Coordinates of C-alpha atoms in Angstrom, one line a residue:
M141 CA 82.7 96.1 119.6
S142 CA 83.1 99.3 117.7
R143 CA 83.0 102.6 119.5
S144 CA 81.0 105.8 119.3
S145 CA 82.0 109.2 120.4
V146 CA 80.1 112.1 121.9
Q147 CA 81.0 115.5 120.6
G148 CA 79.9 118.9 121.8
V149 CA 78.5 121.1 119.1
V150 CA 78.0 124.8 119.2
T151 CA 74.6 125.5 117.6
S152 CA 74.2 129.3 118.1
G153 CA 76.1 132.5 119.0
Y154 CA 74.8 132.7 122.5
I155 CA 74.3 130.6 125.5
G156 CA 70.7 129.8 126.0
A157 CA 69.2 129.1 129.5
T158 CA 66.0 127.4 130.4
L159 CA 64.3 129.0 133.4
I160 CA 61.8 126.6 135.0
G161 CA 58.9 127.9 137.0
I162 CA 59.9 131.6 136.7
D163 CA 57.9 134.1 134.7
V164 CA 60.6 136.2 132.9
S165 CA 59.7 138.9 130.4
N166 CA 61.0 138.8 126.8
E167 CA 63.0 142.0 127.5
V168 CA 64.9 140.4 130.4
V169 CA 65.5 137.2 128.4
L170 CA 66.8 139.3 125.4
K171 CA 69.2 141.2 127.7
M172 CA 70.4 138.0 129.2
K173 CA 71.1 136.6 125.7
N174 CA 72.9 139.8 124.6
C175 CA 75.1 139.7 127.7
A176 CA 75.9 136.1 127.2
S177 CA 76.7 136.8 123.5
I178 CA 79.1 139.5 124.5
S179 CA 80.8 137.3 127.1
V180 CA 81.2 134.5 124.7
L181 CA 82.6 136.8 122.0
M182 CA 85.1 138.3 124.5
L183 CA 86.2 134.8 125.6
W184 CA 86.6 133.8 122.0
L185 CA 88.7 136.8 121.2
V186 CA 91.0 136.1 124.2
I187 CA 91.4 132.5 123.1
V188 CA 92.1 133.4 119.4
G189 CA 94.5 136.1 120.5
S190 CA 96.5 133.7 122.6
T191 CA 96.4 130.6 120.3
P192 CA 99.5 130.1 118.1
F193 CA 97.7 129.3 114.9
P194 CA 100.2 128.5 112.1
T195 CA 100.4 131.2 109.5
S196 CA 100.7 130.6 105.8
G197 CA 104.0 129.0 105.0
Q198 CA 104.8 128.3 108.6
Q199 CA 106.5 124.9 109.0
W200 CA 105.4 122.2 111.4
V201 CA 107.9 121.7 114.3
L202 CA 108.5 118.2 115.5
P203 CA 107.5 117.9 119.2
R204 CA 110.0 116.3 121.5
T205 CA 109.8 114.6 124.9
P206 CA 111.5 116.0 128.0
H207 CA 114.4 113.6 127.1
G208 CA 114.8 115.2 123.7
Q209 CA 113.4 112.3 121.7
P210 CA 110.9 112.8 118.9
D211 CA 107.5 112.6 120.6
L212 CA 105.4 109.6 119.3
Q213 CA 103.1 109.6 122.3
G214 CA 99.4 109.5 122.2
N215 CA 96.6 107.5 120.7
W216 CA 96.8 106.3 117.1
T217 CA 94.9 104.2 114.7
N218 CA 95.9 102.4 111.5
A219 CA 92.3 101.8 110.3
T220 CA 92.2 101.8 106.5
L221 CA 90.3 100.4 103.5
T222 CA 93.5 99.5 101.8
P223 CA 94.0 95.7 101.7
F224 CA 97.2 93.9 102.9
E225 CA 98.2 92.7 99.5
R226 CA 97.4 93.8 95.9
R227 CA 95.7 91.9 93.2
E228 CA 97.9 90.3 90.5
G229 CA 99.0 92.9 88.1
Q230 CA 97.5 95.8 90.0
E231 CA 99.4 99.1 90.1
P232 CA 100.8 100.3 93.5
V233 CA 99.0 103.6 93.4
L234 CA 95.2 103.9 93.0
T235 CA 93.6 106.2 90.5
P236 CA 91.2 108.9 91.7
N237 CA 88.3 106.9 90.3
E238 CA 89.4 103.8 92.1
V239 CA 89.7 105.7 95.4
A240 CA 86.2 107.2 94.9
V241 CA 84.7 103.7 94.2
I242 CA 86.3 102.1 97.3
E243 CA 85.5 104.9 99.7
T244 CA 81.9 105.4 98.4
R245 CA 81.3 101.7 98.6
Q246 CA 82.2 101.8 102.3
V247 CA 79.8 104.6 103.0
E248 CA 77.0 102.7 101.2
R249 CA 77.8 99.5 103.0
R250 CA 77.7 101.3 106.4
Q251 CA 74.4 102.9 105.5
V252 CA 72.8 99.7 104.4
G253 CA 74.2 97.7 107.3
S254 CA 73.1 100.2 109.9
A255 CA 69.5 100.4 108.7
A256 CA 66.8 99.0 110.9
S257 CA 65.7 95.4 110.2
D258 CA 62.3 94.9 108.6
P259 CA 60.0 93.7 111.5
T260 CA 57.7 91.9 108.9
R261 CA 60.5 89.9 107.2
P262 CA 60.0 86.1 107.1
P263 CA 62.2 83.7 109.0
P264 CA 65.4 82.6 107.1
A265 CA 65.5 79.2 105.4
I266 CA 66.5 76.3 107.6
T267 CA 68.8 74.8 105.0
G268 CA 72.5 75.7 105.0
Q269 CA 74.4 77.7 107.6
L270 CA 72.7 80.6 109.2
G271 CA 74.7 83.8 109.7
A272 CA 74.6 84.9 113.3
S273 CA 77.7 87.1 113.5
Y274 CA 78.2 90.8 113.9
N275 CA 76.3 93.2 111.6
E276 CA 77.7 96.4 110.1
I277 CA 77.0 98.5 113.2
Y278 CA 79.8 96.6 115.0
Y279 CA 82.5 97.0 112.4
D280 CA 84.9 99.9 112.1
R281 CA 86.8 99.2 108.9
G282 CA 87.9 102.8 108.4
D283 CA 86.6 105.2 105.8
Q284 CA 89.6 106.0 103.6
V285 CA 92.4 104.2 101.8
A286 CA 95.9 104.5 103.1
R287 CA 97.8 107.5 101.8
V288 CA 101.6 107.6 102.0
N289 CA 103.5 110.6 100.7
G290 CA 100.2 111.8 99.3
E291 CA 99.7 108.6 97.2
P292 CA 96.6 106.5 97.7
R293 CA 98.0 103.0 98.1
A294 CA 96.5 99.9 96.5
S295 CA 98.1 97.7 99.2
L296 CA 99.9 98.0 102.5
L297 CA 102.7 95.7 101.2
T298 CA 105.1 97.6 99.0
R299 CA 108.1 95.2 98.8
P300 CA 108.4 93.2 96.6
Y301 CA 107.2 95.7 94.0
N302 CA 104.1 93.5 93.1
G303 CA 102.7 94.1 96.6
R304 CA 102.5 90.4 97.4
R305 CA 104.3 88.2 99.8
P306 CA 107.3 86.4 98.1
A307 CA 107.3 82.6 97.5
L308 CA 108.2 80.2 100.3
T309 CA 111.5 78.5 100.5
P310 CA 111.4 74.6 100.3
D311 CA 111.8 74.5 104.0
G312 CA 109.0 77.1 104.5
D313 CA 106.7 75.1 102.3
R314 CA 107.5 71.9 104.1
R315 CA 106.6 73.5 107.4
R316 CA 103.4 74.8 106.0
R317 CA 102.4 71.3 104.8
E318 CA 103.4 69.8 108.1
M319 CA 101.3 72.3 110.0
A320 CA 98.3 71.5 107.7
D321 CA 98.8 67.8 108.1
F322 CA 99.1 68.0 111.8
N323 CA 95.9 70.1 112.1
S324 CA 94.0 67.7 109.9
Q325 CA 94.4 64.9 112.5
F326 CA 91.9 66.6 114.7
G327 CA 88.4 67.8 114.4
E328 CA 88.2 71.6 114.3
F329 CA 86.1 71.7 117.4
D330 CA 87.5 68.7 119.4
N331 CA 89.1 70.7 122.1
P332 CA 89.9 74.4 123.0
E333 CA 93.5 73.9 122.0
N334 CA 92.4 73.5 118.4
R335 CA 90.7 76.9 118.3
P336 CA 92.7 79.9 117.1
L337 CA 94.6 82.1 119.6
V338 CA 92.3 85.0 118.7
E339 CA 89.2 83.1 119.7
R340 CA 90.9 82.0 122.9
C341 CA 91.7 85.6 123.7
V342 CA 95.4 84.7 124.0
M343 CA 97.0 86.8 121.2
F344 CA 95.7 89.0 118.4
S345 CA 99.1 88.6 116.7
H346 CA 99.1 90.8 113.7
R347 CA 97.3 93.6 115.6
A348 CA 99.9 93.9 118.3
G349 CA 102.7 92.9 116.1
P350 CA 105.3 92.9 115.1
P351 CA 104.5 94.0 112.5
M352 CA 101.3 95.9 113.4
I353 CA 98.8 95.2 110.7
P354 CA 95.2 96.5 110.8
N355 CA 92.5 93.9 111.2
G356 CA 89.4 93.9 109.1
M357 CA 87.0 94.3 112.0
Y358 CA 87.4 97.0 114.6
N359 CA 89.5 98.6 117.4
K360 CA 92.6 99.2 115.3
N361 CA 93.8 101.6 118.0
Y362 CA 97.1 102.0 119.9
T363 CA 98.6 104.0 122.7
I364 CA 102.3 104.9 122.7
V365 CA 104.0 106.0 125.9
Q366 CA 107.7 107.0 125.9
G367 CA 110.3 107.1 128.7
S368 CA 114.0 107.7 128.4
D369 CA 114.8 104.0 128.2
Y370 CA 111.6 102.4 127.1
V371 CA 108.7 102.8 124.6
M372 CA 105.4 101.1 125.4
I373 CA 103.0 100.3 122.6
H374 CA 99.6 99.1 123.8
A375 CA 97.1 97.6 121.3
E376 CA 93.4 98.1 122.2
M377 CA 92.5 94.6 120.9
A378 CA 92.8 92.5 122.7
H379 CA 95.0 93.3 125.7
D380 CA 98.5 93.2 124.2
T381 CA 101.3 95.5 125.3
R382 CA 104.8 95.6 123.8
I383 CA 107.7 97.0 125.7
V384 CA 110.6 98.2 123.5
R385 CA 113.9 98.6 125.3
L386 CA 116.1 101.4 124.1
G387 CA 119.9 101.3 124.0
E388 CA 122.5 98.7 123.3
P389 CA 120.7 95.3 122.6
K390 CA 121.0 92.5 125.1
P391 CA 119.2 89.8 123.3
L392 CA 117.4 87.0 125.1
A393 CA 118.7 83.4 124.9
D394 CA 117.5 81.6 121.8
H395 CA 115.2 79.3 123.7
I396 CA 113.3 82.3 125.3
R397 CA 110.6 83.3 122.8
P398 CA 107.8 85.4 124.4
W399 CA 104.6 86.6 122.7
M400 CA 105.5 89.6 120.5
G401 CA 109.2 88.7 120.7
D402 CA 112.1 90.6 122.1
S403 CA 112.2 94.2 120.9
W404 CA 115.1 96.6 121.0
G405 CA 115.0 100.2 119.8
R406 CA 117.3 103.0 118.8
W407 CA 117.0 106.4 117.3
D408 CA 118.1 107.0 113.8
G409 CA 117.8 110.7 113.5
N410 CA 114.1 111.4 114.1
T411 CA 113.1 107.8 113.4
L412 CA 112.6 105.1 116.0
V413 CA 114.0 101.9 114.7
V414 CA 112.9 98.7 116.4
E415 CA 114.3 95.2 115.8
T416 CA 112.4 92.2 117.1
T417 CA 113.6 88.6 117.3
N418 CA 112.7 85.5 119.4
I419 CA 109.1 85.7 118.5
H420 CA 106.9 83.0 120.1
P421 CA 106.8 79.8 118.0
G422 CA 103.0 79.7 118.3
Q423 CA 102.5 83.3 117.1
E424 CA 101.0 82.6 113.7
F425 CA 101.2 85.3 111.1
R426 CA 99.3 85.0 107.8
G427 CA 98.9 81.3 108.1
L428 CA 102.5 80.5 109.0
L429 CA 104.3 79.9 112.2
P430 CA 107.6 81.8 112.6
S431 CA 111.0 80.1 112.3
G432 CA 113.8 80.8 114.8
D433 CA 115.4 83.0 112.2
L434 CA 112.5 85.5 111.9
K435 CA 113.5 89.2 112.4
V436 CA 111.1 92.1 112.1
M437 CA 112.4 95.7 111.5
E438 CA 110.1 98.6 112.2
R439 CA 110.5 102.3 111.7
F440 CA 108.3 104.9 113.3
T441 CA 108.6 108.5 112.0
R442 CA 106.4 111.4 113.1
V443 CA 105.7 113.3 109.8
D444 CA 103.2 115.8 111.0
E445 CA 100.8 116.6 113.9
E446 CA 98.4 113.9 112.8
T447 CA 100.5 111.1 111.3
I448 CA 103.2 108.6 112.2
H449 CA 104.7 106.9 109.1
Y450 CA 105.1 103.2 110.0
E451 CA 107.3 101.0 107.9
F452 CA 108.1 97.3 108.5
T453 CA 110.4 94.7 107.0
I454 CA 110.2 90.9 107.6
E455 CA 113.4 88.8 107.2
D456 CA 113.0 85.1 107.5
P457 CA 115.4 83.3 105.1
T458 CA 114.3 80.0 106.4
T459 CA 110.7 80.7 105.3
Y460 CA 110.7 83.2 102.5
T461 CA 112.8 83.6 99.4
E462 CA 113.4 87.3 100.0
P463 CA 112.6 90.0 102.6
W464 CA 109.3 91.8 102.3
G465 CA 107.5 94.7 103.9
G466 CA 105.2 97.7 103.7
E467 CA 104.1 101.1 104.9
I468 CA 101.1 102.1 106.9
P469 CA 100.0 105.6 108.1
F470 CA 99.1 105.8 111.8
K471 CA 96.6 108.7 112.2
R472 CA 96.0 110.5 115.5
F473 CA 93.0 109.0 117.3
D474 CA 91.3 111.7 119.4
Q475 CA 89.3 109.2 121.6
L476 CA 90.0 107.0 124.5
L477 CA 91.1 103.4 124.4
Y478 CA 89.0 101.0 126.4
E479 CA 89.6 97.7 128.0
F480 CA 88.9 94.9 125.6
S481 CA 87.3 92.4 127.9
C482 CA 87.7 89.5 125.6
H483 CA 86.6 86.8 128.0
E484 CA 83.8 88.7 129.8
G485 CA 80.5 87.3 128.6
N486 CA 82.3 85.3 125.9
Y487 CA 80.7 82.0 125.2
A488 CA 82.4 81.3 121.9
I489 CA 84.6 78.5 123.1
A490 CA 81.9 76.8 125.2
N491 CA 79.3 77.0 122.4
V492 CA 81.5 75.6 119.6
L493 CA 82.8 72.6 121.6

């Protein structure tokens, strides 16, 4: 489910107090308010005087961990209205008018979807398939397009230039057809093994990565924790945690292929470079299962207080005719991440079988 936050709002210049059962004159109340006003003002002046606000022209300083590494820690989100791929022939950067249309449409969709249902509406028609999924109140698609280097992007994919995945190799196309033929032998709802990993709460593959691609639903949130020798990346949905080992790579044996693969990281200046191989053969990504040759390169660069620039490249010469990849801004997320209890109260599998 999507989240909501509670924020404190200062609505006046004094602290008001409600006195219950006590008869207090207006003069006393006024004096109390004035005293409170002065106290708040003095406290505010102390805070302002001791807070290092950046002055005009002051440069942002990259924070570092106690180990001297660039600090990527905290909660982040990659929620965006920018699609994964571009339309055929579409330019890579959106015009101001296109941005306005996309972002305004999302505001309107949220307003319409969050409106109360009409209690006098008639029952739906009994023909066809009835929709009984989430309504708009559950979704958290984001409210802006992705901006990289100030450019509003038309797609998260940037390589190849057309912003679309490259063609499959003959072997990649053969494996795609074999997968489709194999699945066609069974009814979609014959047994739980035929249901997707997401529905079985096993793996939300492209949420946790690699690469880490925003989903079209909700909870596109991550926590990053750093140590001297490890980096942990926890995805809120569903319960996936990646451990990136730092230092000289000691790859796993070829036959050991865990969920999310085997990740090793190193620092290239201020950028964390992560190389992942040995990805689980059942970890489907965009409709294809990975080959044993799949390698994912990721680059994490803190560019300001609110943003990590995330870049990924996929190399799988057995499956694709060329490498491909993209860029996604991760924005600071000033809320908590919660346990995604995917199985708790989840009757999806039982109901569809």
